[in-house]
mmCIF file of C-alpha atoms in Angstrom:
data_model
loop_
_atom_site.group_PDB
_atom_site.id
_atom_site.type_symbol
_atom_site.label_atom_id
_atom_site.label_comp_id
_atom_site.label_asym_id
_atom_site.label_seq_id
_atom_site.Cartn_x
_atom_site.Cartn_y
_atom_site.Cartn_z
ATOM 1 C CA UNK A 772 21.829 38.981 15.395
ATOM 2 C CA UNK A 773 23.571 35.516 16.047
ATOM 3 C CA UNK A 774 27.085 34.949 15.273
ATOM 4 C CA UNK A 775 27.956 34.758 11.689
ATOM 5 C CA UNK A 776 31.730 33.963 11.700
ATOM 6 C CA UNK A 777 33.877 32.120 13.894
ATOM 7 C CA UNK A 778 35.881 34.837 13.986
ATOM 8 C CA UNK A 779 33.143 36.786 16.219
ATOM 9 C CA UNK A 780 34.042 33.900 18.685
ATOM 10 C CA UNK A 781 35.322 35.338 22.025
ATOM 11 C CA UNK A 782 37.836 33.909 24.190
ATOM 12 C CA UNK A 783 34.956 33.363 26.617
ATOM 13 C CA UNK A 784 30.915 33.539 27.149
ATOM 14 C CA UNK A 785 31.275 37.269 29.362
ATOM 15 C CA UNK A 786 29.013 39.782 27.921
ATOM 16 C CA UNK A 787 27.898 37.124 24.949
ATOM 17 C CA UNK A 788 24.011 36.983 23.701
ATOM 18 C CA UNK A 789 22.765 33.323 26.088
ATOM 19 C CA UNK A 790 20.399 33.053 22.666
ATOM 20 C CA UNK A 791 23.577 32.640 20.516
ATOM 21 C CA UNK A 792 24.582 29.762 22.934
ATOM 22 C CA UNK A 793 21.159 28.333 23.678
ATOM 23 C CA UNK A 794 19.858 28.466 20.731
ATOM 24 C CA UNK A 795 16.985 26.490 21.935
ATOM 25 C CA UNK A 796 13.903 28.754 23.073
ATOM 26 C CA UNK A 797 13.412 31.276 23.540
ATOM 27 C CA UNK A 798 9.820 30.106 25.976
ATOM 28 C CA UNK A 799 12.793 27.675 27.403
ATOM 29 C CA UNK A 800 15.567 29.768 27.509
ATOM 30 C CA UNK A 801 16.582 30.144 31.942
ATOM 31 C CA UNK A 802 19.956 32.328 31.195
ATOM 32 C CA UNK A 803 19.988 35.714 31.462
ATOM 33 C CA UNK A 804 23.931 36.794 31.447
ATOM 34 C CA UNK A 805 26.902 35.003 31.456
ATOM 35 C CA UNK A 806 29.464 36.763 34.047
ATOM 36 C CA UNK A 807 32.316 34.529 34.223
ATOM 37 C CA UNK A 808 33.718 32.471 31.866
ATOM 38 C CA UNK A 809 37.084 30.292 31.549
ATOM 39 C CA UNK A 810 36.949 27.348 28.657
ATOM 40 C CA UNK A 811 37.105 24.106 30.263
ATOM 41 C CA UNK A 812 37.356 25.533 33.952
ATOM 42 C CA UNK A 813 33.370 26.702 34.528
ATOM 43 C CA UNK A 814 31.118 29.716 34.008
ATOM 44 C CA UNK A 815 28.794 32.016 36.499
ATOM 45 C CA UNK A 816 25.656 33.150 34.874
ATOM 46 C CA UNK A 817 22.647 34.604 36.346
ATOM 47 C CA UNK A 818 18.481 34.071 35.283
ATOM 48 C CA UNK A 819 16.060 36.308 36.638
ATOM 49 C CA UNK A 820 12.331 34.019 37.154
ATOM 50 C CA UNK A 821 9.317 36.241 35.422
ATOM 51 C CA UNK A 822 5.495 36.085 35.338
ATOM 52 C CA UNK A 823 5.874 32.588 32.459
ATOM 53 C CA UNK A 824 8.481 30.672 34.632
ATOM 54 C CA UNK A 825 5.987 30.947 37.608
ATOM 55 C CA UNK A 826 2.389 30.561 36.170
ATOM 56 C CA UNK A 827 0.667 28.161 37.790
ATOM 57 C CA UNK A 828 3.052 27.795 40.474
ATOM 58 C CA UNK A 829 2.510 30.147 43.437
ATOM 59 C CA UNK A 830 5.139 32.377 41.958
ATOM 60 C CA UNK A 831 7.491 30.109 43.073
ATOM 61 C CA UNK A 832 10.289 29.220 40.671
ATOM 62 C CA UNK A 833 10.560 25.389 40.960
ATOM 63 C CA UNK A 834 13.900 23.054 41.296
ATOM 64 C CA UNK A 835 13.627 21.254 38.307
ATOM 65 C CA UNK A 836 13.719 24.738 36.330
ATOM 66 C CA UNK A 837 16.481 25.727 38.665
ATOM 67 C CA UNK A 838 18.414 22.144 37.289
ATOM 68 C CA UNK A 839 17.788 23.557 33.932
ATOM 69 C CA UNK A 840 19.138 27.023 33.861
ATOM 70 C CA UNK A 841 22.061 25.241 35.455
ATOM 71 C CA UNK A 842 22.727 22.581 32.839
ATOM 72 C CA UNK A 843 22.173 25.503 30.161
ATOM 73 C CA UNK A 844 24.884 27.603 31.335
ATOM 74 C CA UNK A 845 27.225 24.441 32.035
ATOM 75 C CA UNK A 846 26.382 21.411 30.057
ATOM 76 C CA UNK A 847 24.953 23.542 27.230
ATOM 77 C CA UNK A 848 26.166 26.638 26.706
ATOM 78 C CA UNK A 849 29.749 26.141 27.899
ATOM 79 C CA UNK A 850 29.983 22.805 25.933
ATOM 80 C CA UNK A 851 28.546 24.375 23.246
ATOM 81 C CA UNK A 852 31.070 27.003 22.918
ATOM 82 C CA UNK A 853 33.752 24.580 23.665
ATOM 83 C CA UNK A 854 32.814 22.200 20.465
ATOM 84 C CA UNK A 855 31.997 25.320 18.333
ATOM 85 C CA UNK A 856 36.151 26.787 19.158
ATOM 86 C CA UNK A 857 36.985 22.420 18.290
ATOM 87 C CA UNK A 858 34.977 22.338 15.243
ATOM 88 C CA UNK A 859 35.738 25.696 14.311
ATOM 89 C CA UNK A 860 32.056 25.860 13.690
ATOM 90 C CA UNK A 861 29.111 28.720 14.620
ATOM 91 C CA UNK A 862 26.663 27.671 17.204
ATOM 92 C CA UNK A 863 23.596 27.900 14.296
ATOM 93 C CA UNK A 864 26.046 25.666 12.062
ATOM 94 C CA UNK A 865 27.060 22.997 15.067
ATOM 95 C CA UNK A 866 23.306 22.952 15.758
ATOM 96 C CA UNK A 867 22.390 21.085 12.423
ATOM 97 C CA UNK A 868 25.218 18.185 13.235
ATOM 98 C CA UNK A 869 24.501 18.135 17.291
ATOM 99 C CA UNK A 870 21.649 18.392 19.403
ATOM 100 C CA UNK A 871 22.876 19.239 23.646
ATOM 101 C CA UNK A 872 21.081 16.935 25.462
ATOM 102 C CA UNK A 873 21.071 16.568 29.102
ATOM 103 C CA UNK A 874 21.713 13.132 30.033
ATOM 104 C CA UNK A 875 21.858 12.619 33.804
ATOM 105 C CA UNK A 876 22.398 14.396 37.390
ATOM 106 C CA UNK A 877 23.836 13.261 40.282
ATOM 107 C CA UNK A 878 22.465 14.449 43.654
ATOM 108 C CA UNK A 879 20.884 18.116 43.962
ATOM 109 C CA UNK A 880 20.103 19.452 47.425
ATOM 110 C CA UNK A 881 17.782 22.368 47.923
ATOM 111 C CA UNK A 882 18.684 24.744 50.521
ATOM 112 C CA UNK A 883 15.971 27.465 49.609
ATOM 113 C CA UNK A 884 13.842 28.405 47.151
ATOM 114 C CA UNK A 885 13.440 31.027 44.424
ATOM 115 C CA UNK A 886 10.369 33.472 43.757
ATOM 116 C CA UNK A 887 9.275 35.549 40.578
ATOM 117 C CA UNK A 888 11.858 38.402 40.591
ATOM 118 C CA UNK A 889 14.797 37.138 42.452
ATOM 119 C CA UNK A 890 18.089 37.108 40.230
ATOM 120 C CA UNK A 891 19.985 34.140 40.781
ATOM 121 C CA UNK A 892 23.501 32.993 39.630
ATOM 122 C CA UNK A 893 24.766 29.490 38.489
ATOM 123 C CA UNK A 894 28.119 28.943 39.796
ATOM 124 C CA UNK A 895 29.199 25.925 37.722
ATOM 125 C CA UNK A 896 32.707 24.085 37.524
ATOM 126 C CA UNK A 897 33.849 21.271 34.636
ATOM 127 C CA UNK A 898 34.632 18.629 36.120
ATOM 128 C CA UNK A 899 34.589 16.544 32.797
ATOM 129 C CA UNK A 900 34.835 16.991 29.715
ATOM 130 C CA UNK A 901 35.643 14.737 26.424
ATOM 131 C CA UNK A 902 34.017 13.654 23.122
ATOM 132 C CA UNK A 903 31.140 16.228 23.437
ATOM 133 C CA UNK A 904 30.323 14.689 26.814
ATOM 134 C CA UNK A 905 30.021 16.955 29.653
ATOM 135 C CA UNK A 906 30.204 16.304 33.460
ATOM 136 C CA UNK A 907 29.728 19.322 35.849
ATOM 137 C CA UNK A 908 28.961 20.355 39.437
ATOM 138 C CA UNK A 909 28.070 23.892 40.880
ATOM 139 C CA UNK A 910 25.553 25.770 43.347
ATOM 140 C CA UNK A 911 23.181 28.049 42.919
ATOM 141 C CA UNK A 912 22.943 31.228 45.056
ATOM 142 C CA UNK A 913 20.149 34.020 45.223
ATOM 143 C CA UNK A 914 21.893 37.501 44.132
ATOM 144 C CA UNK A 915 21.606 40.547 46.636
ATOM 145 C CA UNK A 916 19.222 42.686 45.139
ATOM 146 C CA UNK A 917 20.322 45.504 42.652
ATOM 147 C CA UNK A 918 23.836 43.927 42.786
ATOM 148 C CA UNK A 919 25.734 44.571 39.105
ATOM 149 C CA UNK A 920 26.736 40.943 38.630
ATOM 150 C CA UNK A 921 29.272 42.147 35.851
ATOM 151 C CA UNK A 922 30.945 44.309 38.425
ATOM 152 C CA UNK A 923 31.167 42.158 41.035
ATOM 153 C CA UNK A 924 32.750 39.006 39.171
ATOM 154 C CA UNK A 925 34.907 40.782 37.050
ATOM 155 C CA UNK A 926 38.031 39.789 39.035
ATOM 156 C CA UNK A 927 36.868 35.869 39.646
ATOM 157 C CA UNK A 928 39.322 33.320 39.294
ATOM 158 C CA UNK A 929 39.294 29.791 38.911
ATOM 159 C CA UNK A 930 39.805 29.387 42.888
ATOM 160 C CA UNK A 931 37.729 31.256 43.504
ATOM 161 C CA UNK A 932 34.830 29.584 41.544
ATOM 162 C CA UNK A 933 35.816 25.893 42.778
ATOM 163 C CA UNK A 934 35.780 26.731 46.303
ATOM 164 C CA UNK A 935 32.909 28.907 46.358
ATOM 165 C CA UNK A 936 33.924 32.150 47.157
ATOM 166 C CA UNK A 937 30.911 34.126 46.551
ATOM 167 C CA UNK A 938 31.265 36.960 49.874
ATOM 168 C CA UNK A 939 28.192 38.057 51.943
ATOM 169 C CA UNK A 940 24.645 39.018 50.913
ATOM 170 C CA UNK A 941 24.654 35.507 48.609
ATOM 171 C CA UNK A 942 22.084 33.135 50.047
ATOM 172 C CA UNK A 943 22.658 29.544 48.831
ATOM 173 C CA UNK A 944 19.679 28.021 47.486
ATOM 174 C CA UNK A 945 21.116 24.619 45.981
ATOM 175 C CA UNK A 946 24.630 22.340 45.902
ATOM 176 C CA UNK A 947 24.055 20.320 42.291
ATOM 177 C CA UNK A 948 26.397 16.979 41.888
ATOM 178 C CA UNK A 949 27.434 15.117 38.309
ATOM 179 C CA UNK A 950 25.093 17.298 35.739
ATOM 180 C CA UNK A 951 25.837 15.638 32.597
ATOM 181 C CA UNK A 952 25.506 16.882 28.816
ATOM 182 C CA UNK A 953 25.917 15.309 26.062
ATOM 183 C CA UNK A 954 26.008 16.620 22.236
ATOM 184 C CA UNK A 955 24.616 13.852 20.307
ATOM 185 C CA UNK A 956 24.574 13.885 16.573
ATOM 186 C CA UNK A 957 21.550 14.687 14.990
ATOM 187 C CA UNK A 958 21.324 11.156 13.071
ATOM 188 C CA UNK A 959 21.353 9.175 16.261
ATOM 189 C CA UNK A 960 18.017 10.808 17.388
ATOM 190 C CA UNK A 961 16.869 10.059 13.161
ATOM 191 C CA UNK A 962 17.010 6.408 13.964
ATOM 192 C CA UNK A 963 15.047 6.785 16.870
ATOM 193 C CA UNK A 964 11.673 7.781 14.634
#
């Protein structure tokens, strides 16, 4: 069940529903668990590819979905819940005034790839953020397998996330530069038809 009340509004995304933050989907949907959260510092949250995300694909989960799950958690889901604590509003009810829509990336360099299976975590910093517009930058890092995500960022910090401190057994599959959100009234995209 979504939230109801913005009273059921944490201080932060940890342990939180991604379907009450996305609530785009769910076919669409590339976040799994949110594991670290500070408002208007960043977020870490992990996706695990299945069977759908690879069809037709050599069961190889593709960059441009691995841009996605990263604007969701940042640009989307963090924004999100950022306008939702401003407006004093519930995701469902912000979602009739605002659509998220990703806007524009900077540079994104691929240092591996991801296959059907493998966990991965978005490890995403604000570096902007003002009049629903959102500007971030991150990496993406396969997760050592059978690793409890929860457990192991339970102590992160906000040094920690901007410089990257992720320990061994991480394998960095891509460095992601300027990925900008935007949540753009509902009317504006009315016009457009």
């Amino acid at each position: 069940m979504g939230i109801t009340d913005t009273s059921q509004i944490k201080d932060n995304l940890v342990g939180e529903l991604p379907e009450n933050w996305l609530i785009h989907g769910p076919k669409k949907r590339l976040v799994s668990a949110f594991h670290w959260h500070k408002a208007k510092v960043g977020v870490v949250a992990s996706y695990t590819p299945n069977a759908h995300d690879v069809e037709d694909h050599f069961d190889i989960f593709r960059g441009v979905d691995m841009i996605e799950s990263f604007a969701q958690a940042t640009v989307v889901a963090a924004a999100t819940f950022l306008e939702s604590k401003k407006q004093d509003m519930v995701p469902e009810e912000l979602s009739k005034l605002l659509i998220p829509t990703f806007i524009s990336l900077g540079n994104v360099f691929f240092h591996s790839y991801l296959e059907k299976g493998q966990t991965f975590v978005n490890i995403g910093f604000i570096k902007f953020y003002k009049w629903r517009q959102m500007v971030c930058e991150g990496r993406i890092y396969r997760a050592p397998k059978g690793l409890d995500l929860d457990e192991y960022f339970r102590d992160y910090d906000e040094e920690r996330l901007k410089n990257y401190d992720i320990g061994e057994g991480f394998v960095l599959i891509a460095e992601l530069f300027d990925i900008t959100g935007r949540g753009i009234k509902k009317e504006m995209f009315e016009k457009l038809q």
